[in-house]
mmCIF file of C-alpha atoms in Angstrom:
data_model
loop_
_atom_site.group_PDB
_atom_site.id
_atom_site.type_symbol
_atom_site.label_atom_id
_atom_site.label_comp_id
_atom_site.label_asym_id
_atom_site.label_seq_id
_atom_site.Cartn_x
_atom_site.Cartn_y
_atom_site.Cartn_z
ATOM 1 C CA MET A 1 -42.313 18.291 -30.545
ATOM 2 C CA SER A 2 -39.417 19.046 -28.793
ATOM 3 C CA SER A 3 -36.224 17.416 -30.350
ATOM 4 C CA ALA A 4 -36.194 15.189 -27.693
ATOM 5 C CA ASP A 5 -39.273 13.224 -29.229
ATOM 6 C CA HIS A 6 -37.708 14.156 -32.588
ATOM 7 C CA ASP A 7 -37.213 10.344 -34.724
ATOM 8 C CA PRO A 8 -34.716 11.391 -37.387
ATOM 9 C CA LEU A 9 -35.963 7.739 -39.233
ATOM 10 C CA ASP A 10 -39.114 9.817 -39.161
ATOM 11 C CA GLU A 11 -38.414 10.955 -42.387
ATOM 12 C CA LEU A 12 -36.754 8.643 -43.755
ATOM 13 C CA ARG A 13 -39.807 6.681 -43.773
ATOM 14 C CA ARG A 14 -41.834 9.570 -44.100
ATOM 15 C CA ALA A 15 -40.029 9.973 -47.847
ATOM 16 C CA TRP A 16 -40.190 6.409 -48.714
ATOM 17 C CA LYS A 17 -43.498 5.813 -48.265
ATOM 18 C CA GLN A 18 -43.600 8.857 -50.559
ATOM 19 C CA LEU A 19 -41.858 6.526 -52.955
ATOM 20 C CA ASP A 20 -43.289 5.090 -56.028
ATOM 21 C CA ALA A 21 -43.392 1.990 -57.060
ATOM 22 C CA PRO A 22 -41.054 1.172 -59.925
ATOM 23 C CA ALA A 23 -43.635 1.085 -62.676
ATOM 24 C CA ASN A 24 -41.770 -1.957 -64.463
ATOM 25 C CA ALA A 25 -39.458 -4.379 -63.664
ATOM 26 C CA SER A 26 -36.351 -3.040 -64.967
ATOM 27 C CA GLU A 27 -36.509 -0.354 -62.661
ATOM 28 C CA ARG A 28 -36.129 -2.696 -59.961
ATOM 29 C CA PRO A 29 -32.964 -3.452 -60.810
ATOM 30 C CA ALA A 30 -31.658 -0.120 -60.483
ATOM 31 C CA LEU A 31 -32.549 -0.061 -57.117
ATOM 32 C CA ALA A 32 -31.495 -2.631 -55.894
ATOM 33 C CA ASP A 33 -28.221 -1.545 -56.199
ATOM 34 C CA ALA A 34 -28.749 1.764 -54.717
ATOM 35 C CA LEU A 35 -29.579 0.018 -51.407
ATOM 36 C CA ALA A 36 -26.594 -2.090 -51.745
ATOM 37 C CA ALA A 37 -24.481 1.810 -53.145
ATOM 38 C CA ALA A 38 -25.855 2.879 -49.711
ATOM 39 C CA THR A 39 -25.446 -0.330 -47.094
ATOM 40 C CA ARG A 40 -22.214 -0.251 -48.215
ATOM 41 C CA GLU A 41 -21.301 2.824 -48.228
ATOM 42 C CA LEU A 42 -23.422 2.426 -44.129
ATOM 43 C CA THR A 43 -21.537 -0.630 -43.372
ATOM 44 C CA PRO A 44 -18.124 -0.458 -41.766
ATOM 45 C CA ALA A 45 -15.438 -2.631 -44.724
ATOM 46 C CA ALA A 46 -15.411 -6.223 -44.019
ATOM 47 C CA PRO A 47 -11.381 -7.149 -43.438
ATOM 48 C CA SER A 48 -11.396 -7.901 -47.439
ATOM 49 C CA THR A 49 -11.923 -5.107 -48.789
ATOM 50 C CA GLN A 50 -9.367 -2.911 -45.851
ATOM 51 C CA ASP A 51 -7.752 -0.347 -48.033
ATOM 52 C CA PRO A 52 -3.749 -2.253 -48.456
ATOM 53 C CA GLN A 53 -2.822 0.480 -46.142
ATOM 54 C CA THR A 54 -5.048 -0.180 -43.843
ATOM 55 C CA GLN A 55 -4.283 -4.315 -44.294
ATOM 56 C CA ALA A 56 0.085 -3.812 -44.637
ATOM 57 C CA ALA A 57 -0.851 -1.838 -40.115
ATOM 58 C CA VAL A 58 -2.759 -5.569 -39.283
ATOM 59 C CA SER A 59 -1.027 -7.102 -40.731
ATOM 60 C CA TRP A 60 1.838 -5.605 -39.293
ATOM 61 C CA MET A 61 0.578 -5.828 -35.680
ATOM 62 C CA ARG A 62 -0.061 -9.172 -36.174
ATOM 63 C CA ALA A 63 3.122 -9.937 -37.362
ATOM 64 C CA ALA A 64 4.304 -8.459 -34.375
ATOM 65 C CA ILE A 65 2.891 -9.278 -31.430
ATOM 66 C CA ALA A 66 3.265 -12.830 -33.085
ATOM 67 C CA ALA A 67 7.078 -12.248 -32.244
ATOM 68 C CA THR A 68 6.642 -10.197 -28.700
ATOM 69 C CA ASP A 69 8.379 -12.845 -26.613
ATOM 70 C CA ILE A 70 6.371 -15.275 -24.649
ATOM 71 C CA PRO A 71 7.667 -15.182 -20.778
ATOM 72 C CA PRO A 72 8.387 -18.898 -18.859
ATOM 73 C CA MET A 73 5.083 -20.732 -18.609
ATOM 74 C CA PRO A 74 4.289 -20.465 -14.640
ATOM 75 C CA ALA A 75 4.213 -23.125 -12.175
ATOM 76 C CA LEU A 76 1.182 -26.074 -12.839
ATOM 77 C CA PRO A 77 -1.043 -25.649 -10.668
ATOM 78 C CA LEU A 78 -2.868 -28.509 -8.144
ATOM 79 C CA PRO A 79 -4.931 -30.387 -10.568
ATOM 80 C CA LYS A 80 -9.138 -30.298 -8.971
ATOM 81 C CA ARG A 81 -9.539 -33.179 -7.141
ATOM 82 C CA ARG A 82 -12.687 -33.585 -7.690
ATOM 83 C CA ALA A 83 -15.093 -36.052 -3.890
ATOM 84 C CA ASN A 84 -14.702 -39.160 -4.586
ATOM 85 C CA PRO A 85 -18.544 -40.160 -3.758
ATOM 86 C CA TRP A 86 -17.268 -43.364 -1.957
ATOM 87 C CA ARG A 87 -14.313 -42.159 -0.706
ATOM 88 C CA VAL A 88 -16.808 -39.291 1.220
ATOM 89 C CA ALA A 89 -19.587 -42.137 2.561
ATOM 90 C CA ALA A 90 -16.507 -44.179 4.176
ATOM 91 C CA LEU A 91 -15.647 -40.632 6.013
ATOM 92 C CA ALA A 92 -18.656 -40.267 6.810
ATOM 93 C CA ALA A 93 -19.386 -44.120 7.975
ATOM 94 C CA THR A 94 -15.986 -44.284 10.704
ATOM 95 C CA LEU A 95 -16.746 -40.766 11.727
ATOM 96 C CA ALA A 96 -19.746 -42.299 13.003
ATOM 97 C CA VAL A 97 -18.435 -45.166 14.142
ATOM 98 C CA ALA A 98 -15.981 -43.419 16.079
ATOM 99 C CA GLY A 99 -17.972 -40.264 18.043
ATOM 100 C CA PHE A 100 -20.668 -44.031 19.017
ATOM 101 C CA ALA A 101 -17.202 -45.312 20.486
ATOM 102 C CA LEU A 102 -16.761 -42.450 22.058
ATOM 103 C CA ALA A 103 -20.331 -41.959 23.660
ATOM 104 C CA ARG A 104 -19.617 -45.596 25.461
ATOM 105 C CA LEU A 105 -16.375 -44.765 26.699
ATOM 106 C CA GLN A 106 -17.997 -41.230 28.181
ATOM 107 C CA ASN A 107 -20.674 -43.716 29.205
ATOM 108 C CA SER A 108 -19.636 -46.591 30.858
ATOM 109 C CA ALA A 109 -16.779 -43.432 32.543
ATOM 110 C CA SER A 110 -19.272 -41.664 34.294
ATOM 111 C CA THR A 111 -18.899 -43.677 37.829
ATOM 112 C CA GLU A 112 -16.103 -42.785 38.860
ATOM 113 C CA PRO A 113 -15.477 -39.892 39.804
ATOM 114 C CA GLU A 114 -14.786 -36.773 37.301
ATOM 115 C CA LYS A 115 -11.735 -35.654 37.542
ATOM 116 C CA PRO A 116 -10.434 -32.489 36.645
ATOM 117 C CA ILE A 117 -9.218 -32.272 32.778
ATOM 118 C CA ILE A 118 -7.660 -28.730 33.470
ATOM 119 C CA ALA A 119 -5.957 -28.653 36.783
ATOM 120 C CA ARG A 120 -7.116 -25.839 38.304
ATOM 121 C CA ALA A 121 -4.742 -22.955 39.785
ATOM 122 C CA PRO A 122 -3.634 -22.643 43.534
ATOM 123 C CA GLU A 123 -5.126 -19.708 44.752
ATOM 124 C CA PRO A 124 -3.508 -17.549 46.048
ATOM 125 C CA GLU A 125 -1.969 -17.439 50.134
ATOM 126 C CA PRO A 126 -5.036 -14.945 50.571
ATOM 127 C CA GLU A 127 -3.542 -11.514 51.640
ATOM 128 C CA PRO A 128 -3.257 -9.750 55.204
ATOM 129 C CA ALA A 129 -6.216 -7.319 55.720
ATOM 130 C CA PRO A 130 -5.187 -3.774 56.127
ATOM 131 C CA ALA A 131 -3.600 -2.218 59.297
ATOM 132 C CA VAL A 132 -6.308 -0.447 61.225
ATOM 133 C CA ALA A 133 -5.209 1.738 64.319
ATOM 134 C CA ALA A 134 -7.513 0.480 66.886
ATOM 135 C CA PRO A 135 -9.426 3.590 68.447
ATOM 136 C CA PRO A 136 -7.451 4.332 71.792
ATOM 137 C CA GLN A 137 -8.792 3.249 74.689
ATOM 138 C CA GLY A 138 -9.307 6.039 77.381
ATOM 139 C CA ARG A 139 -8.338 6.266 80.799
ATOM 140 C CA PRO A 140 -10.432 8.243 83.315
ATOM 141 C CA ALA A 141 -9.574 10.994 84.442
ATOM 142 C CA ARG A 142 -7.545 10.702 87.294
ATOM 143 C CA VAL A 143 -6.412 13.484 90.022
ATOM 144 C CA THR A 144 -3.535 14.185 90.599
ATOM 145 C CA ASP A 145 -1.461 16.716 92.752
ATOM 146 C CA ALA A 146 -0.502 18.934 89.398
ATOM 147 C CA GLY A 147 -4.982 18.179 88.471
ATOM 148 C CA ILE A 148 -6.492 16.681 86.587
ATOM 149 C CA GLU A 149 -4.822 14.252 84.065
ATOM 150 C CA MET A 150 -7.024 11.901 81.321
ATOM 151 C CA ARG A 151 -4.300 9.005 79.411
ATOM 152 C CA ALA A 152 -6.049 7.884 76.112
ATOM 153 C CA GLY A 153 -2.880 6.224 74.293
ATOM 154 C CA HIS A 154 -0.066 8.444 73.659
ATOM 155 C CA VAL A 155 -1.524 10.921 74.796
ATOM 156 C CA ARG A 156 -2.191 12.716 78.076
ATOM 157 C CA LEU A 157 -4.468 15.946 78.780
ATOM 158 C CA LEU A 158 -3.002 17.533 82.049
ATOM 159 C CA LEU A 159 -5.962 20.470 83.119
ATOM 160 C CA VAL A 160 -3.314 22.289 85.453
ATOM 161 C CA HIS A 161 -4.767 22.982 88.702
ATOM 162 C CA THR A 162 -4.219 26.779 89.592
ATOM 163 C CA PRO A 163 -5.726 29.302 92.255
ATOM 164 C CA THR A 164 -7.613 31.854 90.901
ATOM 165 C CA GLU A 165 -6.404 34.220 93.107
ATOM 166 C CA THR A 166 -2.393 33.625 90.817
ATOM 167 C CA LEU A 167 -4.560 33.307 87.811
ATOM 168 C CA ASN A 168 -5.768 36.984 89.254
ATOM 169 C CA THR A 169 -1.984 38.046 89.761
ATOM 170 C CA ARG A 170 -0.445 38.350 86.518
ATOM 171 C CA MET I 1 13.631 -5.913 -44.180
ATOM 172 C CA PRO I 2 12.847 -10.442 -43.732
ATOM 173 C CA ARG I 3 8.833 -11.017 -44.023
ATOM 174 C CA PRO I 4 6.650 -11.198 -40.801
ATOM 175 C CA THR I 5 6.513 -14.562 -39.112
ATOM 176 C CA PRO I 6 3.392 -15.932 -39.329
ATOM 177 C CA LEU I 7 0.732 -16.576 -36.352
ATOM 178 C CA PRO I 8 1.300 -19.956 -35.186
ATOM 179 C CA GLN I 9 -1.797 -22.102 -36.092
ATOM 180 C CA ARG I 10 -4.265 -22.925 -33.467
ATOM 181 C CA PRO I 11 -4.888 -26.353 -32.684
ATOM 182 C CA GLU I 12 -7.767 -27.258 -33.259
ATOM 183 C CA ALA I 13 -11.338 -27.340 -31.731
ATOM 184 C CA SER I 14 -11.724 -31.172 -30.913
ATOM 185 C CA PRO I 15 -8.844 -30.993 -28.184
ATOM 186 C CA TRP I 16 -11.089 -28.823 -25.771
ATOM 187 C CA PRO I 17 -13.685 -30.938 -25.204
ATOM 188 C CA ARG I 18 -10.515 -34.153 -23.748
ATOM 189 C CA LEU I 19 -9.321 -31.100 -22.155
ATOM 190 C CA ALA I 20 -11.906 -29.210 -20.070
ATOM 191 C CA ARG I 21 -12.981 -33.239 -18.718
ATOM 192 C CA GLY I 22 -9.423 -33.979 -17.476
ATOM 193 C CA ILE I 23 -9.330 -30.657 -16.448
ATOM 194 C CA ALA I 24 -12.586 -30.381 -14.227
ATOM 195 C CA SER I 25 -11.152 -34.478 -13.258
ATOM 196 C CA GLY I 26 -8.775 -33.150 -11.525
ATOM 197 C CA ASP I 27 -6.172 -34.729 -14.625
ATOM 198 C CA ALA I 28 -2.820 -33.329 -14.153
ATOM 199 C CA ALA I 29 -1.969 -34.225 -17.502
ATOM 200 C CA ALA I 30 -4.080 -33.631 -19.153
ATOM 201 C CA LEU I 31 -3.752 -29.424 -17.313
ATOM 202 C CA GLY I 32 -0.755 -29.110 -18.304
ATOM 203 C CA ASP I 33 -1.447 -30.404 -21.729
ATOM 204 C CA TRP I 34 -4.070 -27.001 -21.448
ATOM 205 C CA TYR I 35 -0.765 -25.207 -20.273
ATOM 206 C CA GLN I 36 1.372 -26.092 -22.949
ATOM 207 C CA LEU I 37 -1.280 -24.992 -25.480
ATOM 208 C CA GLU I 38 -2.505 -22.219 -24.372
ATOM 209 C CA TRP I 39 0.127 -19.849 -22.322
ATOM 210 C CA PRO I 40 1.138 -19.109 -25.060
ATOM 211 C CA ALA I 41 -1.950 -17.470 -26.527
ATOM 212 C CA ILE I 42 -3.771 -16.200 -23.469
ATOM 213 C CA PHE I 43 0.032 -13.630 -22.885
ATOM 214 C CA ARG I 44 -0.970 -12.197 -26.445
ATOM 215 C CA LEU I 45 -4.837 -12.907 -26.077
ATOM 216 C CA CYS I 46 -3.508 -10.676 -22.602
ATOM 217 C CA PHE I 47 -0.757 -8.762 -23.594
ATOM 218 C CA GLY I 48 -2.751 -6.940 -26.980
ATOM 219 C CA LEU I 49 -5.629 -5.995 -24.322
ATOM 220 C CA ILE I 50 -3.639 -4.782 -21.289
ATOM 221 C CA ALA I 51 -0.594 -3.371 -24.650
ATOM 222 C CA ASP I 52 1.973 -3.808 -21.023
ATOM 223 C CA HIS I 53 4.296 -7.104 -21.194
ATOM 224 C CA ALA I 54 4.687 -7.445 -17.259
ATOM 225 C CA ALA I 55 1.424 -7.203 -16.616
ATOM 226 C CA ALA I 56 0.022 -8.455 -19.052
ATOM 227 C CA GLU I 57 2.327 -11.932 -17.750
ATOM 228 C CA ASP I 58 0.420 -11.574 -14.059
ATOM 229 C CA ALA I 59 -2.683 -10.910 -15.364
ATOM 230 C CA ALA I 60 -2.473 -14.547 -17.606
ATOM 231 C CA GLN I 61 -0.995 -16.204 -14.706
ATOM 232 C CA ASP I 62 -4.154 -14.851 -13.068
ATOM 233 C CA ALA I 63 -6.075 -16.015 -15.743
ATOM 234 C CA MET I 64 -4.999 -18.972 -16.838
ATOM 235 C CA LEU I 65 -6.252 -20.195 -12.758
ATOM 236 C CA ARG I 66 -8.959 -18.552 -13.746
ATOM 237 C CA VAL I 67 -10.619 -20.228 -16.493
ATOM 238 C CA SER I 68 -8.987 -23.456 -15.498
ATOM 239 C CA ASP I 69 -11.067 -23.223 -12.349
ATOM 240 C CA ARG I 70 -14.117 -22.510 -14.657
ATOM 241 C CA ILE I 71 -13.525 -24.860 -17.717
ATOM 242 C CA ASP I 72 -16.210 -26.746 -16.154
ATOM 243 C CA THR I 73 -18.794 -24.187 -16.172
ATOM 244 C CA TRP I 74 -17.909 -23.789 -20.191
ATOM 245 C CA ASN I 75 -21.253 -24.819 -22.709
ATOM 246 C CA LYS I 76 -19.875 -27.086 -25.076
ATOM 247 C CA ALA I 77 -22.225 -25.931 -26.798
ATOM 248 C CA ARG I 78 -20.145 -22.210 -26.831
ATOM 249 C CA PRO I 79 -16.961 -22.356 -28.853
ATOM 250 C CA TYR I 80 -14.398 -22.933 -26.245
ATOM 251 C CA LEU I 81 -12.041 -19.818 -27.501
ATOM 252 C CA ALA I 82 -14.960 -17.314 -27.590
ATOM 253 C CA TRP I 83 -15.882 -18.085 -23.808
ATOM 254 C CA ARG I 84 -12.005 -17.998 -23.030
ATOM 255 C CA THR I 85 -11.624 -14.859 -24.022
ATOM 256 C CA THR I 86 -15.123 -13.899 -22.742
ATOM 257 C CA VAL I 87 -13.927 -14.837 -18.740
ATOM 258 C CA VAL I 88 -9.780 -12.795 -19.835
ATOM 259 C CA LEU I 89 -11.445 -10.081 -21.316
ATOM 260 C CA ASN I 90 -13.581 -9.468 -17.888
ATOM 261 C CA LEU I 91 -10.417 -10.271 -15.569
ATOM 262 C CA THR I 92 -8.134 -7.990 -18.501
ATOM 263 C CA ARG I 93 -10.954 -5.376 -17.520
ATOM 264 C CA ASP I 94 -11.009 -5.924 -13.902
ATOM 265 C CA HIS I 95 -6.788 -5.416 -13.848
ATOM 266 C CA LEU I 96 -6.231 -2.261 -15.875
ATOM 267 C CA ARG I 97 -9.626 -0.668 -13.789
ATOM 268 C CA ARG I 98 -7.677 -2.262 -10.861
ATOM 269 C CA HIS I 99 -3.847 -0.399 -11.830
ATOM 270 C CA LYS I 100 -5.116 2.707 -13.632
ATOM 271 C CA THR I 101 -3.144 1.244 -16.819
ATOM 272 C CA ARG I 102 -4.865 3.400 -18.539
ATOM 273 C CA GLN I 103 -4.401 6.471 -16.938
ATOM 274 C CA TYR I 104 -0.351 5.150 -16.914
ATOM 275 C CA HIS I 105 -0.627 4.703 -21.242
ATOM 276 C CA GLU I 106 -2.242 7.807 -21.668
ATOM 277 C CA LEU I 107 0.582 10.080 -19.912
ATOM 278 C CA ARG I 108 3.835 7.249 -20.957
ATOM 279 C CA ARG I 109 3.626 7.207 -24.759
ATOM 280 C CA GLN I 110 2.637 10.411 -26.905
ATOM 281 C CA PRO I 111 3.463 9.191 -30.757
ATOM 282 C CA THR I 112 7.407 9.993 -32.132
ATOM 283 C CA SER I 113 8.773 9.464 -35.220
ATOM 284 C CA THR I 114 11.914 9.409 -33.881
ATOM 285 C CA LEU I 115 12.509 5.607 -33.453
ATOM 286 C CA SER I 116 16.459 5.345 -34.267
ATOM 287 C CA SER I 117 16.161 1.879 -36.362
ATOM 288 C CA VAL I 118 13.424 -0.755 -37.464
ATOM 289 C CA PRO I 119 12.426 -2.692 -35.901
ATOM 290 C CA ASP I 120 11.823 -6.312 -37.276
ATOM 291 C CA PRO I 121 9.311 -8.742 -36.334
ATOM 292 C CA ALA I 122 11.777 -11.561 -37.248
ATOM 293 C CA ASP I 123 14.755 -10.435 -35.600
ATOM 294 C CA ALA I 124 15.738 -11.444 -32.020
ATOM 295 C CA ALA I 125 18.244 -8.689 -31.847
ATOM 296 C CA ALA I 126 14.694 -5.505 -31.694
ATOM 297 C CA ARG I 127 12.580 -7.309 -30.405
ATOM 298 C CA GLY I 128 12.826 -5.048 -27.372
ATOM 299 C CA GLU I 129 12.022 -2.336 -30.102
ATOM 300 C CA LEU I 130 9.151 -3.824 -30.752
ATOM 301 C CA GLN I 131 8.065 -4.712 -27.925
ATOM 302 C CA GLU I 132 8.345 -1.035 -27.307
ATOM 303 C CA ALA I 133 6.302 -0.253 -30.405
ATOM 304 C CA VAL I 134 3.560 -3.019 -30.351
ATOM 305 C CA GLU I 135 2.836 -1.715 -26.524
ATOM 306 C CA SER I 136 3.043 1.886 -27.390
ATOM 307 C CA VAL I 137 -0.013 1.248 -30.534
ATOM 308 C CA LEU I 138 -2.088 -0.877 -28.234
ATOM 309 C CA ALA I 139 -1.959 2.098 -25.319
ATOM 310 C CA ASN I 140 -2.959 4.172 -28.059
ATOM 311 C CA LEU I 141 -5.676 2.915 -29.519
ATOM 312 C CA PRO I 142 -8.835 3.534 -26.940
ATOM 313 C CA GLU I 143 -9.500 0.832 -25.193
ATOM 314 C CA ARG I 144 -12.862 -0.485 -26.748
ATOM 315 C CA GLU I 145 -10.625 -0.979 -29.950
ATOM 316 C CA ARG I 146 -8.286 -2.140 -28.136
ATOM 317 C CA GLU I 147 -10.186 -4.795 -27.694
ATOM 318 C CA ALA I 148 -12.591 -4.390 -30.279
ATOM 319 C CA PHE I 149 -8.639 -5.232 -31.993
ATOM 320 C CA VAL I 150 -7.526 -7.711 -30.439
ATOM 321 C CA LEU I 151 -10.497 -9.820 -30.242
ATOM 322 C CA CYS I 152 -11.357 -9.559 -33.663
ATOM 323 C CA ASP I 153 -8.594 -8.784 -35.639
ATOM 324 C CA LEU I 154 -5.830 -11.099 -33.269
ATOM 325 C CA GLU I 155 -7.689 -13.697 -32.351
ATOM 326 C CA GLU I 156 -9.493 -13.533 -35.197
ATOM 327 C CA LEU I 157 -12.981 -14.214 -33.489
ATOM 328 C CA SER I 158 -15.459 -13.121 -35.597
ATOM 329 C CA THR I 159 -17.991 -9.970 -34.465
ATOM 330 C CA GLU I 160 -21.064 -12.248 -32.625
ATOM 331 C CA HIS I 161 -18.528 -13.689 -30.635
ATOM 332 C CA ALA I 162 -16.530 -10.507 -30.278
ATOM 333 C CA ALA I 163 -20.387 -9.249 -28.157
ATOM 334 C CA ALA I 164 -18.439 -10.656 -25.288
ATOM 335 C CA MET I 165 -16.943 -6.785 -25.532
ATOM 336 C CA GLN I 166 -21.076 -6.997 -23.597
ATOM 337 C CA ILE I 167 -21.684 -4.178 -27.394
ATOM 338 C CA LYS I 168 -23.943 -5.510 -30.710
ATOM 339 C CA PRO I 169 -22.402 -7.167 -32.820
ATOM 340 C CA ALA I 170 -22.880 -4.255 -35.592
ATOM 341 C CA SER I 171 -21.553 -1.808 -32.680
ATOM 342 C CA VAL I 172 -18.182 -3.783 -32.216
ATOM 343 C CA ARG I 173 -17.865 -3.881 -36.531
ATOM 344 C CA SER I 174 -18.126 0.218 -36.191
ATOM 345 C CA ILE I 175 -15.318 0.209 -33.778
ATOM 346 C CA LEU I 176 -13.756 -1.895 -35.347
ATOM 347 C CA SER I 177 -12.759 -0.428 -38.093
ATOM 348 C CA LEU I 178 -12.407 3.206 -36.513
ATOM 349 C CA ALA I 179 -9.900 1.041 -34.601
ATOM 350 C CA ARG I 180 -8.029 -0.252 -37.734
ATOM 351 C CA ARG I 181 -8.197 3.220 -38.440
ATOM 352 C CA ARG I 182 -7.051 4.204 -35.349
ATOM 353 C CA LEU I 183 -4.330 1.720 -35.793
ATOM 354 C CA ARG I 184 -3.102 2.910 -39.647
ATOM 355 C CA GLY I 185 -2.591 6.920 -38.781
ATOM 356 C CA LEU I 186 -0.840 5.924 -35.729
ATOM 357 C CA LEU I 187 1.525 2.515 -37.027
ATOM 358 C CA PRO I 188 3.600 5.821 -39.098
ATOM 359 C CA ALA I 189 4.535 7.421 -35.490
ATOM 360 C CA PHE I 190 6.106 4.017 -34.288
ATOM 361 C CA VAL I 191 6.681 2.434 -37.211
ATOM 362 C CA PRO I 192 8.581 3.310 -40.299
ATOM 363 C CA GLU I 193 6.774 3.046 -42.402
ATOM 364 C CA SER I 194 9.678 0.590 -45.338
ATOM 365 C CA SER I 195 9.166 -1.463 -42.160
ATOM 366 C CA LEU I 196 5.007 -1.549 -43.179
ATOM 367 C CA GLU I 197 5.348 -2.355 -46.855
ATOM 368 C CA GLY I 198 7.617 -5.617 -45.985
ATOM 369 C CA GLY I 199 5.509 -6.607 -43.464
ATOM 370 C CA ALA I 200 2.029 -5.959 -45.168
#
């Protein structure tokens, strides 16, 4: 048997069963006394049976705590208000009537043109579109005295006409 | 040394149901009466359980609010003081857990025998030293033993009612016995023997 399974009370139970029953009634008070003595030993002492030193210590502590300064009482909190059922019923009825009246008002006003509750914010001015340069309109090439001239926007292309022999002489 | 002042007499159990009904129905006068009656007792309870005067004041204010908020949940078949003490005990446990006062106390105070003067519970001039001595003794009790001592010896709850500690009454008795023994050993370290003899 492992030590975990071992119950120390088992031995006591076995020993108890092995005890002979008191042969006569005169033995019983002795057994009762022994049992009472064992119980007293196992049970912590009651306050009345404390030794004088312990009693003095306990009394001193009680007196000392009783003599401790008590701080001033804090401010009282607001008492909890329990809801009165009649008040709750009256409030519910008032709310119901007010809601009904509001609904009627809204229905009667529904024929009028609906006004926005919140004024619309002014729309921002459309910003001008970013300037994109138009593709240059090219002119048709024309033959001038200097050569062939082509113009596109600010660009001017001139193909100079040079005689072949001049080039060769360079 | 003059004899220590006795604990103030507790009010009879009879006002509690009336006050509880008044507070639950929002009666400001009942709430005021209840505060007057309970503030010193709940403060002392918090002081005993937390072992720190300033922290106990904060905890006692919280406890007053919590108990008054929940007073309509009190089962009138149970004793009021046991119910209220359970609420306060749970609150102080939360408080200790939050503020780590236990570690603080363990580091803060070690028993010494160098108290220069005799703290006299009846003497207002010595109250500062007295308070320190009481805090030191309580802080050096383990939390369970402090609870058992405060509930059973200071609050005079029976061990069955002290089962608010969520342990069996027999265990409460054992812990209480340990607490008293430890207290007896601790007190001479903080308080001169002559004071103890006079206080008994």
